[in-house]
XYZ file of C-alpha atoms in Angstrom:
436
model
C -0.076 0.019 -0.504
C 1.143 3.577 -0.806
C 1.789 5.788 1.801
C -0.518 9.086 1.505
C 1.567 11.969 0.782
C 1.290 15.089 3.162
C -0.478 17.222 1.313
C -2.997 15.087 1.963
C -6.116 16.461 3.749
C -8.334 13.680 6.146
C -11.977 13.213 4.867
C -14.521 15.884 6.067
C -16.420 14.600 9.133
C -20.184 14.667 8.429
C -21.849 17.334 10.720
C -24.425 15.924 13.194
C -28.089 15.544 11.811
C -30.469 17.749 13.965
C -33.233 15.568 14.526
C -36.375 17.466 14.656
C -37.842 19.505 18.071
C -40.739 16.642 18.680
C -38.387 13.676 18.338
C -35.875 15.129 20.401
C -38.723 15.993 22.967
C -39.744 12.347 22.762
C -36.670 11.400 23.400
C -35.963 12.991 25.946
C -39.058 12.138 28.016
C -38.102 8.561 27.222
C -34.959 8.966 28.827
C -36.273 10.271 31.997
C -38.948 7.309 32.129
C -35.633 5.192 31.219
C -33.695 6.701 34.848
C -37.080 6.225 36.719
C -37.677 2.380 35.607
C -33.451 2.298 37.088
C -34.443 3.224 40.345
C -37.188 1.105 40.749
C -35.559 -2.029 39.797
C -33.433 -0.718 42.748
C -36.108 -2.579 44.982
C -38.835 -4.007 42.861
C -37.126 -7.498 44.023
C -37.578 -6.804 47.290
C -41.140 -5.660 47.041
C -41.770 -9.340 45.568
C -40.187 -11.100 47.619
C -42.007 -9.464 50.471
C -45.368 -10.248 49.057
C -43.744 -13.946 48.462
C -43.131 -14.170 51.722
C -45.941 -12.721 53.296
C -48.317 -14.891 50.771
C -46.289 -17.975 51.957
C -46.775 -16.851 55.667
C -50.671 -17.370 55.724
C -50.171 -20.175 53.267
C -48.759 -22.161 56.044
C -51.692 -20.603 58.586
C -53.794 -22.627 55.948
C -51.801 -25.376 55.624
C -51.701 -26.257 59.559
C -55.720 -25.796 59.569
C -56.291 -28.559 57.170
C -53.648 -31.107 59.267
C -54.919 -32.738 61.842
C -51.499 -34.315 63.335
C -48.950 -31.649 65.364
C -45.730 -33.784 65.263
C -42.265 -32.457 63.549
C -43.452 -33.831 60.127
C -46.218 -32.195 60.270
C -44.767 -28.448 60.623
C -42.096 -29.747 57.937
C -44.443 -30.094 55.370
C -46.517 -27.422 56.070
C -42.978 -25.465 56.449
C -42.037 -27.011 52.750
C -45.671 -25.736 51.014
C -45.479 -22.522 52.013
C -41.844 -22.023 51.030
C -42.220 -23.559 47.883
C -45.743 -21.133 47.309
C -43.373 -18.456 47.926
C -40.633 -19.218 45.978
C -42.669 -19.627 42.673
C -44.657 -16.376 43.592
C -41.525 -14.482 43.482
C -40.183 -16.792 39.889
C -43.335 -16.165 38.295
C -43.446 -12.372 38.976
C -40.069 -12.096 38.251
C -40.493 -13.442 34.809
C -43.140 -12.081 33.884
C -41.681 -8.022 34.772
C -39.047 -8.871 33.107
C -40.024 -10.365 29.507
C -43.758 -9.328 29.080
C -42.895 -5.687 29.058
C -39.619 -6.679 26.590
C -41.545 -8.169 24.091
C -42.690 -6.322 20.448
C -44.613 -8.682 18.535
C -48.552 -9.183 19.287
C -47.575 -13.009 19.466
C -45.304 -12.795 21.742
C -47.635 -10.814 24.123
C -50.868 -12.931 24.151
C -48.506 -16.214 24.318
C -46.955 -14.633 27.998
C -50.252 -12.902 28.975
C -52.161 -16.378 28.699
C -49.266 -17.814 30.502
C -49.807 -14.690 32.985
C -53.772 -15.522 33.169
C -52.419 -19.610 33.480
C -50.356 -18.673 36.252
C -52.927 -16.681 38.496
C -55.564 -19.942 38.075
C -52.673 -21.827 39.696
C -51.648 -18.904 42.566
C -54.968 -19.159 43.616
C -55.550 -22.725 43.160
C -52.265 -23.141 45.690
C -51.869 -19.836 47.776
C -55.190 -17.778 47.343
C -57.480 -20.179 49.251
C -55.226 -20.859 51.768
C -54.741 -17.968 52.643
C -58.565 -16.731 52.939
C -58.791 -20.180 55.512
C -55.962 -18.461 57.684
C -57.351 -14.803 57.315
C -61.216 -15.977 57.878
C -61.362 -19.306 58.789
C -62.272 -19.536 62.874
C -64.884 -17.160 61.151
C -66.005 -19.206 58.238
C -66.494 -22.229 60.776
C -68.058 -19.633 63.116
C -70.652 -18.711 60.163
C -71.371 -22.588 59.654
C -72.183 -23.285 63.463
C -74.626 -20.389 63.548
C -76.437 -21.738 59.906
C -76.635 -25.179 61.533
C -78.355 -23.629 63.489
C -81.136 -22.092 62.028
C -81.094 -25.673 60.254
C -81.757 -27.679 63.761
C -84.309 -25.098 64.839
C -85.940 -25.003 61.377
C -86.491 -28.893 62.501
C -87.290 -28.683 65.426
C -90.382 -26.450 65.270
C -91.189 -28.013 62.384
C -91.430 -31.606 64.506
C -93.243 -29.722 66.843
C -95.823 -28.223 64.961
C -96.369 -31.529 63.373
C -97.320 -32.960 66.612
C -99.627 -30.271 67.850
C -101.068 -30.644 64.622
C -101.607 -34.684 65.886
C -102.403 -33.441 69.291
C -105.541 -31.164 67.534
C -107.042 -34.631 66.296
C -108.039 -34.994 69.861
C -110.838 -32.751 69.057
C -112.369 -34.220 66.531
C -112.048 -37.655 68.308
C -113.875 -35.959 71.105
C -116.628 -34.621 68.941
C -117.020 -38.432 67.121
C -116.531 -40.190 71.207
C -118.897 -37.631 72.469
C -121.855 -38.033 69.271
C -121.945 -41.927 70.160
C -122.014 -41.584 73.561
C -125.142 -39.513 72.885
C -126.535 -41.889 70.217
C -125.864 -44.492 73.611
C -128.125 -42.232 75.838
C -131.116 -41.711 72.834
C -130.987 -45.621 72.823
C -131.506 -46.311 76.988
C -134.068 -44.079 76.342
C -135.795 -45.768 73.799
C -135.604 -43.339 70.927
C -133.358 -45.126 68.083
C -134.842 -48.673 68.009
C -137.930 -48.171 70.002
C -136.454 -50.634 72.544
C -135.632 -49.293 75.865
C -132.643 -50.340 77.919
C -129.528 -51.106 77.266
C -129.870 -53.997 74.414
C -128.025 -54.711 71.655
C -127.499 -51.059 70.239
C -127.059 -50.151 73.421
C -123.851 -52.297 73.883
C -122.547 -51.669 70.229
C -122.856 -47.355 70.895
C -121.117 -47.888 74.190
C -118.315 -50.058 72.776
C -117.006 -47.541 69.999
C -117.426 -45.007 72.746
C -115.605 -46.723 74.970
C -112.509 -47.263 72.040
C -113.055 -43.248 71.074
C -112.513 -42.712 74.686
C -109.318 -44.245 75.493
C -108.096 -43.222 71.738
C -109.095 -39.209 73.110
C -106.712 -40.625 76.370
C -104.192 -42.167 74.577
C -104.177 -38.889 72.734
C -104.196 -36.246 75.374
C -101.523 -37.975 77.413
C -99.167 -36.790 74.623
C -99.165 -33.430 75.558
C -96.958 -33.441 78.588
C -94.386 -35.453 76.263
C -94.382 -33.190 73.701
C -94.330 -29.942 75.572
C -91.495 -31.259 77.521
C -89.623 -32.371 73.977
C -89.998 -28.807 72.762
C -88.574 -27.220 75.457
C -85.718 -29.281 76.064
C -84.885 -28.884 72.315
C -85.325 -25.273 72.627
C -82.543 -25.653 75.824
C -80.213 -26.878 73.521
C -80.641 -24.585 70.820
C -79.563 -22.159 73.248
C -76.624 -23.299 74.387
C -75.589 -24.297 70.382
C -76.153 -20.696 69.744
C -74.407 -19.479 72.166
C -71.104 -21.795 71.256
C -71.850 -20.405 68.111
C -70.486 -16.969 69.831
C -68.458 -18.042 72.815
C -64.459 -16.496 72.691
C -61.919 -19.837 72.187
C -60.778 -22.234 70.182
C -63.245 -22.628 67.462
C -62.065 -26.385 67.383
C -62.817 -27.462 70.240
C -66.961 -25.475 70.526
C -67.031 -27.408 67.390
C -66.630 -30.727 69.171
C -68.590 -29.642 71.770
C -71.103 -28.317 68.694
C -71.371 -31.757 67.759
C -72.789 -33.538 70.708
C -75.369 -30.472 71.196
C -75.937 -31.520 67.884
C -77.230 -34.976 68.360
C -78.869 -34.658 71.416
C -81.425 -32.146 69.325
C -81.630 -35.082 66.847
C -82.918 -37.189 69.224
C -85.363 -34.763 70.587
C -86.357 -34.026 67.154
C -86.910 -37.898 66.419
C -88.771 -38.172 69.832
C -90.956 -35.364 68.321
C -91.730 -37.340 64.990
C -92.983 -40.468 66.787
C -95.066 -38.464 69.377
C -97.042 -37.210 66.150
C -100.840 -39.097 66.966
C -101.945 -38.539 63.654
C -100.881 -41.834 62.344
C -102.191 -43.824 65.287
C -105.742 -41.487 64.372
C -105.429 -43.384 61.123
C -105.153 -46.639 62.469
C -107.990 -46.729 64.707
C -110.523 -44.782 62.397
C -109.845 -47.870 60.032
C -110.627 -50.126 62.780
C -113.572 -48.138 63.979
C -115.214 -49.705 60.814
C -113.823 -52.558 60.373
C -113.448 -53.943 63.789
C -117.381 -54.034 65.737
C -118.247 -57.139 67.756
C -121.860 -57.473 67.284
C -124.071 -58.437 69.680
C -127.111 -61.061 70.167
C -130.422 -59.316 68.890
C -131.576 -59.527 72.242
C -135.588 -58.258 71.146
C -138.320 -59.930 72.376
C -139.932 -60.542 69.466
C -139.134 -61.006 65.771
C -140.411 -56.874 65.194
C -138.265 -55.821 68.045
C -135.219 -57.751 66.522
C -135.826 -56.432 63.162
C -135.697 -53.198 64.430
C -132.842 -53.819 66.454
C -130.924 -54.823 63.266
C -132.254 -51.745 61.242
C -130.758 -49.414 63.888
C -127.684 -51.356 64.107
C -126.732 -51.497 60.438
C -126.658 -47.559 60.667
C -125.387 -46.950 63.636
C -122.707 -49.314 61.335
C -123.137 -46.927 58.362
C -122.419 -43.713 60.951
C -119.499 -45.330 61.688
C -118.029 -45.037 58.574
C -119.040 -42.169 57.715
C -116.638 -40.600 61.342
C -114.044 -43.132 60.162
C -113.820 -41.484 56.740
C -113.822 -38.156 58.608
C -111.161 -38.950 61.238
C -109.109 -40.908 58.534
C -109.492 -37.525 56.612
C -108.660 -35.476 59.376
C -105.243 -37.551 60.557
C -104.300 -37.921 56.403
C -103.876 -33.729 56.557
C -101.726 -33.762 59.586
C -99.820 -36.529 58.014
C -98.939 -35.044 54.549
C -98.274 -32.021 56.864
C -93.823 -31.686 55.609
C -91.594 -33.446 57.559
C -89.086 -32.057 59.338
C -85.475 -32.459 57.500
C -83.038 -35.331 58.292
C -80.059 -33.277 59.228
C -76.759 -34.425 60.489
C -74.349 -32.384 61.449
C -70.397 -32.045 59.436
C -67.865 -30.612 60.864
C -65.816 -28.761 58.448
C -62.507 -27.469 58.449
C -61.453 -23.752 58.307
C -60.670 -24.165 54.515
C -63.983 -25.906 53.612
C -65.631 -23.440 55.519
C -64.151 -20.712 54.113
C -65.242 -21.862 50.234
C -68.656 -23.101 51.468
C -69.797 -19.515 52.683
C -67.150 -17.792 50.164
C -70.132 -14.691 49.815
C -70.039 -14.308 52.984
C -65.958 -13.448 53.704
C -65.625 -11.328 49.916
C -63.294 -9.004 51.744
C -60.967 -11.913 53.083
C -61.040 -13.555 49.969
C -60.006 -10.210 48.232
C -56.940 -9.502 50.283
C -55.945 -13.280 50.008
C -56.169 -12.972 46.433
C -54.915 -9.504 46.109
C -51.384 -10.091 47.685
C -50.953 -12.811 45.532
C -52.000 -11.346 42.141
C -50.681 -7.539 43.011
C -47.308 -8.076 40.708
C -49.083 -8.365 37.926
C -50.344 -4.456 38.426
C -46.480 -3.742 38.258
C -46.069 -6.234 34.959
C -49.117 -3.457 33.154
C -47.336 -0.708 34.620
C -43.847 -1.881 33.221
C -45.261 -2.744 29.924
C -47.318 1.255 29.627
C -44.120 2.303 30.026
C -41.876 0.503 28.375
C -44.392 1.620 24.877
C -44.084 4.792 26.388
C -40.191 4.700 26.279
C -40.484 2.474 22.250
C -42.795 5.319 21.560
C -40.354 8.511 22.607
C -37.439 7.071 20.947
C -39.322 6.385 17.594
C -37.716 5.181 14.820
C -34.272 7.564 15.201
C -30.954 5.937 14.018
C -27.307 5.768 16.187
C -26.477 8.800 16.189
C -29.934 9.950 18.122
C -28.496 8.204 21.342
C -24.781 8.548 20.956
C -23.696 10.249 24.425
C -20.397 11.792 24.701
C -18.260 8.667 25.386
C -19.891 6.904 22.616
C -18.722 9.682 20.270
C -14.852 10.008 21.690
C -14.667 6.294 21.434
C -16.775 7.052 17.646
C -13.631 9.416 16.527
C -10.923 7.070 18.512
C -12.034 4.722 15.986
C -12.071 6.924 12.871
C -8.473 8.228 13.526
C -7.460 4.434 13.797
C -9.219 3.832 10.180
C -6.964 6.316 8.689
C -3.520 5.028 10.317
C -1.972 4.101 7.339
C -1.164 0.569 6.717
C 2.312 -0.596 5.892
C 2.976 -3.827 4.228
C 7.269 -5.665 5.114
C 9.363 -3.933 3.637
C 8.079 -0.909 3.356
C 9.148 2.816 4.575
C 6.858 4.777 6.625
C 6.216 7.995 4.927
C 5.412 11.644 6.339
C 2.639 11.439 9.337
C -1.127 12.305 8.649
C -2.352 15.872 9.132
C -3.937 15.510 12.033
C -7.516 15.282 12.283
C -10.131 17.743 14.332
C -9.385 16.936 17.988
C -12.354 15.357 19.903
């Protein structure tokens, strides 16, 4: 290569191209946003770690409420699960905070957004509901106890109402019994068959009056047990209500609540058995079917014929009265029966899910502590988009700093230095270029 002569002038350095004023303002705003992001990055990781650790603590409390054993291995298992949740939440949001704002294509952005949605569902499934159990588990169990008390109260009142309706059949039985008693008195005076005295017709009437009197006495005897059972049931309900608001650990109260629930179930079953409606229905059926007909004791064929005709009328009346009693008993039997209730203890986590509508603030807090970083992801996405918009499609010269400019000038000078082949003599030094 032939060295340049001393008179050769260096190539001129082109003048920098000035960007329009709006572009320079956008670039300045972009650099300002970059400085803000650089400052926020200094503590974003710490903030994510604090949120993940807080979620892990509440997850640990929620897991402990699900485990019955209190040994060392149980504690270690719950601690391991909570640590895994904290690490997973921290890593997941760290990935998204770095990658989602950086991608530019729509396909990449949609893919990461879908991944974020799937990750949010996983976080709620493995952590948020346990956090809600830790925040509102005891209150949710108390809500379950209160709801159970209301259910038992409804069943007790229904069973008592049905028993009282059965007791009211005693008045119908008394009315039928009174009618047969009146007819027997009339027969004794000879106003039915025409034969005064206590003959065959009189004995039929008194027989049925005695049966109905016994049934009436049996129904009346149930008044005391029904009232006592209902009073005892209300006493048990009062103790159950006290257990729902009593201070102390809810687990111990649940055990005592279960014992009271068993007793109350027995009271409700007893009230169902004290209902006399089925008894009245069977007695009404027997009233017409089981009649012991006495021998006709009239002194003449005409008298015996009159007695037989009167007994037929009495039997027809028996069937009518039996149908009336049977219909009244059927109405009582058709009343809605009390629900079969079996109290089932629930854990704090199950109670929070079952009564989620009553603990919306707790659920919101439990989910927010896990998904709050999603807001940060969207903030960084918007900011990075604003930075790219501010930078625009400018050239490399638009983003060069003073240090970059000095490095470029030094590189240009190095390119202007002559290169000598072996055996060639260096010529005069080239004309020095402009100083940086």
